[in-house]
Coordinates of C-alpha atoms and ligand atoms in Angstrom, one line a residue:
Chain V
X11 CA 52.3 34.2 216.2
X12 CA 55.0 33.9 218.9
X13 CA 53.0 36.0 221.3
X14 CA 49.9 33.8 220.7
X15 CA 52.0 30.7 221.3
X16 CA 53.3 32.1 224.6
X17 CA 49.9 33.1 225.7
X18 CA 48.3 29.7 225.0
X19 CA 51.2 28.0 226.7
X20 CA 50.7 30.1 229.7
X21 CA 47.0 29.2 229.8
X22 CA 47.8 25.5 229.5
X23 CA 50.3 25.7 232.3
X24 CA 47.9 27.4 234.5
X25 CA 45.3 24.8 233.8
X26 CA 47.7 21.9 234.7
X27 CA 48.6 23.7 237.9
X28 CA 45.0 24.1 238.9
X29 CA 44.3 20.4 238.1
X30 CA 47.4 19.2 240.0
X31 CA 46.5 21.2 243.1
X32 CA 42.9 20.0 243.0
X33 CA 43.9 16.3 242.8
X34 CA 46.5 16.8 245.6
X35 CA 43.8 18.4 247.8
X36 CA 41.5 15.4 247.2
X37 CA 44.3 12.9 248.0
X38 CA 45.2 14.9 251.1
X39 CA 41.7 14.9 252.4
X40 CA 41.2 11.2 251.9
X41 CA 44.6 10.3 253.3
X42 CA 43.9 12.4 256.4
X43 CA 40.6 10.7 256.8
X44 CA 42.1 7.3 256.4
X45 CA 44.9 8.0 258.9
X46 CA 42.7 9.6 261.5
X47 CA 40.4 6.5 261.2
X48 CA 43.2 4.0 261.5
X49 CA 44.7 5.7 264.5
X50 CA 41.2 5.8 266.0
X51 CA 41.4 9.6 266.4
X52 CA 37.9 9.8 264.9
X53 CA 35.1 7.4 265.7
X54 CA 35.0 5.1 262.7
X55 CA 31.6 3.9 263.7
X56 CA 30.3 7.4 262.9
X57 CA 32.7 8.5 260.2
X58 CA 33.8 5.3 258.6
X59 CA 37.0 5.6 256.6
X60 CA 38.1 5.4 252.9
X61 CA 39.5 1.8 252.8
X62 CA 36.4 0.5 254.5
X63 CA 34.2 2.4 252.0
X64 CA 36.2 0.9 249.1
X65 CA 35.7 -2.5 250.6
X66 CA 32.0 -2.0 250.8
X67 CA 32.0 -0.6 247.3
X68 CA 33.8 -3.7 246.0
X69 CA 31.2 -5.9 247.6
X70 CA 28.4 -3.9 245.9
X71 CA 30.4 -4.0 242.7
X72 CA 30.8 -7.8 242.7
X73 CA 27.1 -8.5 242.9
X74 CA 26.3 -5.7 240.5
X75 CA 24.1 -4.1 243.1
X76 CA 25.7 -0.7 242.8
X77 CA 24.9 -0.5 239.1
X78 CA 21.2 -1.2 239.8
X79 CA 21.1 1.6 242.3
X80 CA 23.0 4.0 240.1
X81 CA 20.9 3.1 237.1
X82 CA 17.6 3.7 238.9
X83 CA 18.6 7.0 240.4
X84 CA 20.2 8.3 237.2
X85 CA 17.2 7.3 235.2
X86 CA 14.9 9.1 237.6
X87 CA 17.0 12.2 237.7
X88 CA 17.4 12.5 233.9
X89 CA 13.7 11.9 233.5
X90 CA 12.8 14.5 236.1
X91 CA 15.4 16.9 234.7
X92 CA 14.1 16.7 231.1
X93 CA 10.4 16.7 231.9
X94 CA 10.8 19.5 234.4
X95 CA 12.9 21.7 232.2
X96 CA 10.9 21.2 229.0
X97 CA 7.5 21.7 230.5
X98 CA 8.8 24.6 232.5
X99 CA 10.0 26.2 229.3
X100 CA 6.8 25.5 227.5
X101 CA 4.8 27.2 230.3
X102 CA 7.2 30.1 230.3
X103 CA 6.6 30.6 226.6
X104 CA 2.9 30.5 227.2
X105 CA 3.2 33.2 229.9
X106 CA 5.4 35.3 227.6
X107 CA 2.9 34.9 224.7
X108 CA -0.1 35.9 226.7
X109 CA 0.4 38.7 229.3
X110 CA -3.0 38.2 230.8
X111 CA -2.3 34.6 231.6
X112 CA 1.0 35.7 233.1
X113 CA -0.7 38.2 235.3
X114 CA -3.3 35.7 236.5
X115 CA -0.8 33.1 237.5
X116 CA 1.9 35.4 238.9
X117 CA 0.9 35.3 242.6
X118 CA 0.4 31.5 242.5
X119 CA 3.8 30.9 241.0
X120 CA 5.4 33.3 243.5
X121 CA 3.8 31.4 246.4
X122 CA 4.7 28.0 245.0
X123 CA 8.3 29.2 244.5
X124 CA 8.6 30.4 248.0
X125 CA 7.2 27.1 249.4
X126 CA 9.9 24.5 250.2
X127 CA 8.9 21.9 247.6
X128 CA 10.3 19.0 249.6
X129 CA 7.3 19.5 251.9
X130 CA 5.1 18.5 249.0
X131 CA 7.1 15.3 248.4
X132 CA 5.0 13.0 250.7
X133 CA 1.8 14.3 249.2
X134 CA 3.0 13.8 245.7
X135 CA 4.1 10.3 246.4
X136 CA 0.8 9.4 248.0
X137 CA -1.1 10.9 245.0
X138 CA 1.1 9.6 242.2
X139 CA 2.4 6.3 243.6
X140 CA 5.4 4.9 245.4
X141 CA 7.2 3.7 242.3
X142 CA 9.6 5.4 239.9
X143 CA 6.8 7.7 238.7
X144 CA 6.2 9.2 242.1
X145 CA 9.9 9.9 242.6
X146 CA 10.2 11.5 239.1
X147 CA 7.2 13.7 240.0
X148 CA 8.9 14.9 243.1
X149 CA 12.0 15.7 241.0
X150 CA 9.8 17.6 238.5
X151 CA 8.1 19.5 241.3
X152 CA 11.4 20.9 242.5
X153 CA 12.7 22.2 239.2
X154 CA 9.5 23.2 237.5
X155 CA 8.4 26.4 239.2
X156 CA 12.0 27.8 239.3
X157 CA 12.3 27.0 235.6
X158 CA 9.0 28.8 234.8
X159 CA 9.8 31.9 236.8
X160 CA 13.4 32.2 235.6
X161 CA 12.7 31.5 232.0
X162 CA 9.8 33.9 231.9
X163 CA 11.9 36.6 233.4
X164 CA 14.6 36.0 230.8
X165 CA 12.1 36.1 228.0
X166 CA 10.6 39.3 229.3
X167 CA 14.0 41.0 229.6
X168 CA 14.7 40.7 225.9
X169 CA 15.3 44.2 224.5
X170 CA 12.0 45.9 223.5
X171 CA 13.9 47.7 220.7
X172 CA 15.1 44.5 219.2
X173 CA 11.5 43.2 219.2
X174 CA 10.4 46.4 217.5
X175 CA 13.2 45.9 215.0
X176 CA 12.0 42.4 214.2
X177 CA 8.5 43.8 213.8
X178 CA 9.7 46.5 211.5
X179 CA 11.0 43.7 209.3
X180 CA 7.5 42.2 209.4
X181 CA 8.2 39.4 211.9
X182 CA 5.4 37.4 213.4
X183 CA 5.2 36.6 217.1
X184 CA 6.4 33.0 216.4
X185 CA 9.4 34.4 214.5
X186 CA 10.2 36.8 217.3
X187 CA 10.1 33.9 219.7
X188 CA 12.3 31.5 217.7
X189 CA 14.6 34.0 216.1
X190 CA 15.1 36.4 218.9
X191 CA 13.7 35.6 222.3
X192 CA 15.0 32.0 222.6
X193 CA 18.3 32.3 220.8
X194 CA 19.3 35.4 222.8
X195 CA 18.7 33.5 226.0
X196 CA 20.4 30.2 225.1
X197 CA 23.2 30.9 227.6
X198 CA 20.8 31.6 230.3
X199 CA 18.7 28.5 229.5
X200 CA 21.8 26.3 229.6
X201 CA 22.7 27.6 233.0
X202 CA 19.1 27.0 234.1
X203 CA 19.4 23.4 232.9
X204 CA 22.6 23.0 234.9
X205 CA 20.9 24.3 238.0
X206 CA 18.1 21.9 237.4
X207 CA 20.5 19.0 237.5
X208 CA 21.1 19.7 241.1
X209 CA 17.4 20.3 241.7
X210 CA 16.4 17.1 240.1
X211 CA 18.9 15.1 242.2
X212 CA 17.4 16.7 245.4
X213 CA 14.0 15.6 244.3
X214 CA 15.1 12.0 243.5
X215 CA 17.0 11.6 246.8
X216 CA 14.2 13.0 248.9
X217 CA 11.7 10.8 247.0
X218 CA 13.9 7.7 247.5
X219 CA 14.3 8.6 251.2
X220 CA 10.5 8.4 251.6
X221 CA 9.8 5.3 249.6
X222 CA 11.7 3.0 247.4
X223 CA 13.6 -0.3 247.4
X224 CA 16.4 0.9 245.2
X225 CA 18.5 3.9 244.2
X226 CA 21.3 5.9 245.8
X227 CA 18.8 7.6 248.2
X228 CA 17.5 4.2 249.3
X229 CA 21.1 3.1 249.9
X230 CA 21.9 6.1 252.1
X231 CA 18.6 5.7 254.0
X232 CA 19.2 2.0 254.4
X233 CA 22.8 2.5 255.6
X234 CA 21.8 5.1 258.2
X235 CA 18.9 2.9 259.5
X236 CA 21.2 -0.1 260.1
X237 CA 24.1 2.1 261.2
X238 CA 26.4 1.1 258.5
X239 CA 28.0 4.5 258.0
X240 CA 30.3 3.0 255.3
X241 CA 27.3 2.4 253.1
X242 CA 26.0 5.9 253.8
X243 CA 29.4 7.5 252.9
X244 CA 29.7 5.3 249.8
X245 CA 26.2 6.5 248.7
X246 CA 27.1 10.1 249.2
X247 CA 30.4 9.7 247.4
X248 CA 28.8 8.0 244.4
X249 CA 26.2 10.7 244.4
X250 CA 29.0 13.4 244.2
X251 CA 30.7 11.6 241.3
X252 CA 27.4 11.2 239.4
X253 CA 26.4 14.8 239.8
X254 CA 29.8 15.9 238.7
X255 CA 29.7 13.6 235.6
X256 CA 26.3 14.9 234.6
X257 CA 27.4 18.5 235.0
X258 CA 30.6 17.8 232.9
X259 CA 28.6 16.1 230.2
X260 CA 26.4 19.2 229.8
X261 CA 29.5 21.4 229.8
X262 CA 31.0 19.4 227.0
X263 CA 27.8 19.4 225.0
X264 CA 27.6 23.2 225.5
X265 CA 31.2 23.6 224.3
X266 CA 30.8 21.6 221.2
X267 CA 27.5 23.3 220.4
X268 CA 29.1 26.8 220.9
X269 CA 31.9 25.9 218.5
X270 CA 29.4 24.9 215.8
X271 CA 27.0 27.7 216.3
X272 CA 29.1 30.5 214.8
Chain R
X1454 CA 5.6 62.4 194.4
X1455 CA 5.0 61.9 198.1
X1456 CA 6.5 58.9 199.8
X1457 CA 5.1 59.5 203.2
X1458 CA 2.1 61.6 204.1
X1459 CA 0.8 62.1 207.7
X1460 CA -2.4 64.0 207.9
X1461 CA -3.6 65.5 211.2
X1462 CA -2.4 62.6 213.3
X1463 CA -2.8 62.4 217.1
X1464 CA -1.5 59.9 219.5
X1465 CA -1.9 59.6 223.3
X1466 CA -0.5 57.0 225.6
X1467 CA -2.6 55.9 228.6
X1468 CA -1.4 54.5 231.8
X1469 CA -3.1 54.1 235.2
X1470 CA -2.3 57.6 236.4
X1471 CA -2.7 59.8 233.3
X1472 CA -3.3 60.3 229.7
X1473 CA -0.1 61.4 227.9
X1474 CA -0.8 63.4 224.7
X1475 CA 2.3 62.7 222.6
X1476 CA 1.3 64.0 219.2
X1477 CA -1.3 66.6 218.5
X1478 CA -2.7 67.1 215.1
X1479 CA 0.6 66.7 213.2
X1480 CA 0.9 66.8 209.5
X1481 CA 4.0 65.9 207.4
X1482 CA 4.8 65.2 203.8
X1483 CA 8.0 63.7 202.6
X1484 CA 8.7 63.7 198.8
X1485 CA 10.6 61.0 197.0
X1486 CA 14.4 61.5 197.3
X1487 CA 14.1 64.0 200.1
X1488 CA 15.9 63.9 203.4
X1489 CA 13.8 65.4 206.2
X1490 CA 15.3 66.0 209.6
X1491 CA 13.1 66.1 212.7
X1492 CA 14.6 68.1 215.5
X1493 CA 12.9 68.6 218.9
X1494 CA 13.2 68.4 222.6
X1495 CA 13.7 65.0 224.4
X1496 CA 10.5 63.1 225.0
X1497 CA 8.4 65.1 222.6
X1498 CA 7.4 62.1 220.5
X1499 CA 10.0 61.9 217.7
X1500 CA 10.6 58.2 218.0
X1501 CA 6.8 57.7 218.3
X1502 CA 6.4 59.5 214.9
X1503 CA 8.8 57.1 213.3
X1504 CA 7.1 54.1 214.9
X1505 CA 3.8 55.3 213.5
X1506 CA 5.2 55.6 210.0
X1507 CA 6.7 52.1 210.3
X1508 CA 3.3 50.8 211.4
X1509 CA 4.6 49.7 214.8
X1510 CA 2.2 52.0 216.8
X1511 CA -1.4 52.7 216.1
X1512 CA -2.7 56.3 215.9
X1513 CA -5.8 57.6 217.6
X1514 CA -6.8 60.1 214.8
X1515 CA -5.7 61.1 211.4
X1516 CA -4.4 59.4 208.2
X1517 CA -1.1 57.8 207.2
X1518 CA -0.1 57.0 203.7
X1519 CA 3.2 55.3 203.1
X1520 CA 4.3 54.5 199.5
X1521 CA 7.3 52.3 199.5
X1522 CA 9.3 49.8 201.5
X1523 CA 10.5 51.0 204.9
X1524 CA 13.9 50.4 206.4
X1525 CA 14.1 51.4 210.0
X1526 CA 17.4 52.1 211.7
X1527 CA 17.1 52.5 215.4
X1528 CA 18.9 54.6 218.0
X1529 CA 21.0 51.5 219.0
X1530 CA 22.6 49.1 216.6
X1531 CA 20.5 46.2 218.0
X1532 CA 22.9 43.6 216.6
X1533 CA 22.3 40.0 217.7
X1534 CA 25.4 39.3 219.7
X1535 CA 25.2 35.5 219.1
X1536 CA 25.4 35.9 215.4
X1537 CA 28.4 36.8 213.3
X1538 CA 28.5 40.1 211.4
X1539 CA 27.6 38.3 208.2
X1540 CA 24.6 36.5 209.6
X1541 CA 23.3 39.6 211.3
X1542 CA 22.9 41.1 207.8
X1543 CA 20.3 38.6 206.9
X1544 CA 18.0 39.0 209.9
X1545 CA 15.5 41.1 207.8
X1546 CA 15.6 38.8 204.8
X1547 CA 15.3 35.7 206.8
X1548 CA 12.0 36.8 208.2
X1549 CA 10.6 36.8 204.7
X1550 CA 12.3 33.4 204.0
X1551 CA 14.0 34.3 200.9
X1552 CA 17.7 34.5 200.8
X1553 CA 18.9 34.3 197.2
X1554 CA 22.3 34.2 195.8
X1555 CA 22.0 37.8 194.7
X1556 CA 21.4 38.8 198.3
X1557 CA 24.7 37.1 199.3
X1558 CA 26.5 39.0 196.5
X1559 CA 24.8 42.3 197.7
X1560 CA 25.9 41.6 201.3
X1561 CA 29.5 41.1 200.2
X1562 CA 29.4 44.3 198.1
X1563 CA 28.1 46.3 201.0
X1564 CA 30.6 44.8 203.4
X1565 CA 33.3 45.9 201.0
X1566 CA 31.9 49.3 200.6
X1567 CA 31.8 49.9 204.3
X1568 CA 35.2 48.4 205.0
X1569 CA 34.0 45.4 207.0
X1570 CA 35.0 42.4 204.8
X1571 CA 37.7 41.4 207.3
X1572 CA 35.2 41.3 210.1
X1573 CA 32.6 39.2 208.2
X1574 CA 33.0 36.3 210.6
X1575 CA 33.5 38.3 213.8
X1576 CA 31.0 38.6 216.5
X1577 CA 29.5 42.1 217.2
X1578 CA 31.3 42.4 220.5
X1579 CA 34.6 42.3 218.6
X1580 CA 33.7 45.5 216.7
X1581 CA 34.0 49.2 217.5
X1582 CA 30.9 51.4 217.9
X1583 CA 31.3 52.9 214.4
X1584 CA 31.7 49.5 212.8
X1585 CA 28.6 48.2 214.6
X1586 CA 26.6 51.1 213.4
X1587 CA 27.7 50.4 209.8
X1588 CA 26.7 46.8 210.2
X1589 CA 23.3 48.0 211.4
X1590 CA 23.0 50.2 208.3
X1591 CA 23.9 47.3 206.0
X1592 CA 21.3 45.1 207.7
X1593 CA 18.7 47.8 207.1
X1594 CA 19.8 48.2 203.4
X1595 CA 19.7 44.5 202.8
X1596 CA 15.9 44.4 202.5
X1597 CA 16.1 47.0 199.7
X1598 CA 14.0 49.8 201.4
X1599 CA 13.3 53.0 199.5
X1600 CA 12.2 54.9 202.6
X1601 CA 14.8 55.1 205.5
X1602 CA 13.7 56.0 209.0
X1603 CA 16.7 57.0 211.0
X1604 CA 16.3 57.5 214.8
X1605 CA 19.4 59.2 216.1
X1606 CA 21.4 56.5 214.5
X1607 CA 24.7 58.1 215.2
X1608 CA 24.2 59.2 218.8
X1609 CA 26.3 56.5 220.3
X1610 CA 29.3 57.4 218.2
X1611 CA 32.2 59.8 219.0
X1612 CA 32.1 63.0 216.9
X1613 CA 34.7 62.0 214.4
X1614 CA 33.2 58.6 213.7
X1615 CA 29.9 60.2 213.7
X1616 CA 30.7 62.6 210.9
X1617 CA 32.3 59.8 208.8
X1618 CA 29.4 57.4 209.2
X1619 CA 26.8 60.1 208.5
X1620 CA 28.7 60.9 205.4
X1621 CA 28.5 57.3 204.3
X1622 CA 24.8 57.2 205.0
X1623 CA 24.2 60.5 203.1
X1624 CA 26.0 59.1 200.1
X1625 CA 24.0 55.9 200.2
X1626 CA 20.7 57.8 200.4
X1627 CA 21.6 60.1 197.5
X1628 CA 23.2 57.5 195.3
X1629 CA 20.3 55.0 195.6
X1630 CA 17.7 57.8 195.5
X1631 CA 16.2 56.8 198.8
X1632 CA 13.8 58.9 200.8
X1633 CA 14.8 59.5 204.5
X1634 CA 13.4 60.8 207.7
X1635 CA 16.1 61.5 210.2
X1636 CA 15.5 62.2 213.9
X1637 CA 18.4 63.9 215.6
X1638 CA 19.4 66.1 218.5
X1639 CA 22.3 67.5 216.7
X1640 CA 21.5 70.7 214.8
X1641 CA 24.7 70.6 212.8
X1642 CA 23.9 67.1 211.7
X1643 CA 20.4 68.1 210.6
X1644 CA 21.8 71.0 208.6
X1645 CA 24.5 69.0 206.9
X1646 CA 22.3 66.0 206.0
X1647 CA 18.8 67.3 205.4
X1648 CA 17.0 69.0 202.5
X1649 CA 14.4 70.1 205.0
X1650 CA 14.4 70.5 208.8
X1651 CA 11.2 70.3 210.9
X1652 CA 11.3 71.8 214.4
X1653 CA 8.9 70.2 216.8
X1654 CA 7.5 71.8 219.9
X1655 CA 7.6 70.3 223.4
X1656 CA 5.1 67.5 224.0
X1657 CA 2.5 67.2 222.5
X1658 CA 4.5 67.4 219.3
X1659 CA 3.5 70.1 216.8
X1660 CA 5.5 71.5 213.9
X1661 CA 6.7 74.9 215.0
X1662 CA 8.9 75.7 212.1
X1663 CA 10.2 74.3 208.9
X1664 CA 13.5 75.2 207.1
X1665 CA 14.4 74.4 203.5
X1666 CA 18.1 73.8 203.4
X1667 CA 19.8 74.5 200.2
X1668 CA 23.6 74.2 199.8
X1669 CA 23.7 72.9 196.2
X1670 CA 25.4 69.6 195.6
X1671 CA 28.2 69.4 198.1
X1672 CA 29.1 66.8 200.7
X1673 CA 28.0 67.0 204.4
X1674 CA 31.6 67.7 205.4
X1675 CA 31.9 70.6 202.9
X1676 CA 28.7 72.1 204.2
X1677 CA 30.2 72.5 207.6
X1678 CA 32.7 75.1 206.3
X1679 CA 30.1 76.9 204.1
X1680 CA 29.0 80.3 205.3
X1681 CA 25.4 79.3 205.0
X1682 CA 25.9 76.7 207.7
X1683 CA 26.3 79.3 210.5
X1684 CA 23.3 81.2 209.3
X1685 CA 21.0 78.2 209.4
X1686 CA 22.6 77.2 212.8
X1687 CA 21.8 80.5 214.4
X1688 CA 18.2 80.6 213.2
X1689 CA 17.5 77.1 214.4
X1690 CA 19.3 77.6 217.6
X1691 CA 17.1 80.6 218.3
X1692 CA 13.9 78.6 217.6
X1693 CA 14.9 75.9 220.0
X1694 CA 16.2 78.2 222.8
Ligands
ATP1171 N1 4.8 52.6 224.8 C1 4.7 53.7 225.5 N2 3.8 53.7 226.5 C2 3.6 54.9 227.2 N3 4.3 56.0 227.0 C3 5.2 56.0 226.0 C4 5.4 54.9 225.2 N4 6.3 55.2 224.3 C5 6.7 56.5 224.5 N5 6.0 57.0 225.5 C6 6.0 58.4 226.0 O1 5.8 59.2 224.9 C7 6.6 60.4 225.0 C8 7.4 60.5 223.7 O2 8.3 59.4 223.5 P1 9.3 59.3 222.3 O3 10.1 58.1 222.6 O4 8.6 59.3 221.0 O5 10.1 60.7 222.5 P2 11.4 61.2 221.7 O6 11.0 62.5 221.2 O7 11.8 60.2 220.8 O8 12.4 61.4 222.9 P3 14.0 61.2 222.8 O9 14.5 62.4 222.1 O10 14.4 61.3 224.2 O11 14.3 59.9 222.1 C9 7.5 60.2 226.1 O12 7.1 61.0 227.2 C10 7.4 58.7 226.5 O13 7.5 58.6 227.9
MG1172 MG1 13.6 58.9 220.7

C-alpha cells in the first residue's frame, strides 16, 4: 500500500512539473513577443504583438463577431469530421466484406490518396456550392480516403487465426465483424478519428480561404488581404485553441469509455 | 462408436504459381473417448487436417463424418486482449446468443479448477503464458464440446508449465469422457497423452505408421518414468528420422 502511494505521488508530481514547465514556456514566448514588439525590435506591422491581438480580440468579442466565426468553423469541422469518418468506415467495411470490390478499387484509392486533396478544393466548391455545404465537402474529401485506406488495412490485419476461431464457434461474417474485427481495432479507430480532426480543420480552412463570408479561415484571409496582421494572428491563435479543445474532448471521451469497457 | 471418420480425403491448395498437394488419400477413425496424437514434419498438413474436421476448410475428395460437438483449441491462445479473462470465456457461447445462469456457474467452477479465480477481472496481458493457455482451454470447454481438436496447444509454454497444463488437459479429457485429436511436434507429449499415435509422412500427408499406446491407467507424469516410455520413444524416433 505504502509503495503504491509513493508511486502515485511520484506520478502526480511529475505531471505537475510537466504542466508548470509547459505554462512557463507559453508565458515566456508571449512575453518575449510582447517585449520585442514594444521595443520595436521586430516589425509589428508584420508580426503584430500579443497586447494588440488581445485588443482586437476584445473588439470581436464585444460585438459577438468572434462567436459567429468560431461557430461556423466548428460546425463545418465537426460535420466534415463525422461524415468523413463514418462514411470512410462504412466503405472500409464494404471493402473488407468483399475482396473483389477491394481489388477493383485499390488502384483508384491509392492514386486518390497520393493526390494532394487541397488541389481538388476549388473543383469541389464549384460543383457543390460556395456555402457551408461546399466547405464541408472539402473537409470530407481530405479525411475520407485516408480513413478508408487506414481502416481497411486495420481490418485486414486482424489475426486470421482469431477469425478461424470465431468460425469454429459457428460465427457468421457479421458476428466476426462486430465481435472481433471492429472491437479489436477500437484503439486504432480512435487514433484515426483524432488524425481526422486535424484533416477536417485543414479542409475547412482551405475551403474558407477560397470562398466564404464567415469562419476562422475567412477571418485569416480577410486580415491578410487588408494587412491587419493582428487579425490574422488572432485567427491562428483561436484556431490553435479550438483544435486543442476538440482533441482534448476526444481524449476525455476515450478515457471515460475505456474505464467503462472493462 | 466412431466420433470422427475421414475416408480417403485429399486436399490441394492452389496459388498463381503451383498446386500444393497437402493431403493425399488420408483415412482416419477416432473412437469415442480416445485420444489420438498426430505427429509429422512441419508443413505437412496437420493443421489442415484439424481445419477440415472442424469444417473450416473444404476438401477436394473423400468423405468426412463428425458425430458430436467440436471444440477447437488453436496453437495460440487467441485471447481477445480488450476483454477480461471472464468475458473471454463466453466468446463461444455469445455467438450462439445463449448465456444462461448455469453457464456462469460453470465458468466459475472451471476458473476455480484451473486456479484462475483471482484473475477473473484481469486482462489477458496481465497473465503468464501458462495461465493464458488455461483460459483458452476453459473458453473451449465452455461450449460443452465432446470432440476436442488440439493444435500444438502447449508449444508456446516452457517445459515445466507445459507438462502441468497438459496434465490438466489430460485429466479433463478423461474425466469428461471427451474424444480428442492432438497435433504435436513433441514425441514425449504424444506418448504420454495419447491412446494412439499416428505418424504422418512429409507433404502430401499420408499415414506412415500407427502406434497403440498402452500404459494402463496412470497419469502422464508417471508415464514418463515408466520403462515402456523409452521403448515407444525409440520406435517413433526411428520412424521420423
Ligand atoms: N490457406 C492456405 N492457402 C495456401 N496454402 C496453405 C494454406 N494453408 C496451409 N497451406 C499450406 O499447406 C501446407 C500444410 O499446412 P499446415 O498448416 O496444415 O501444416 P502443419 O503440418 O500444420 O505445419 P506446422 O507443423 O508447421 O504447423 C503448408 O505447406 C502450407 O503452406
Ligand atoms: Mg500447424
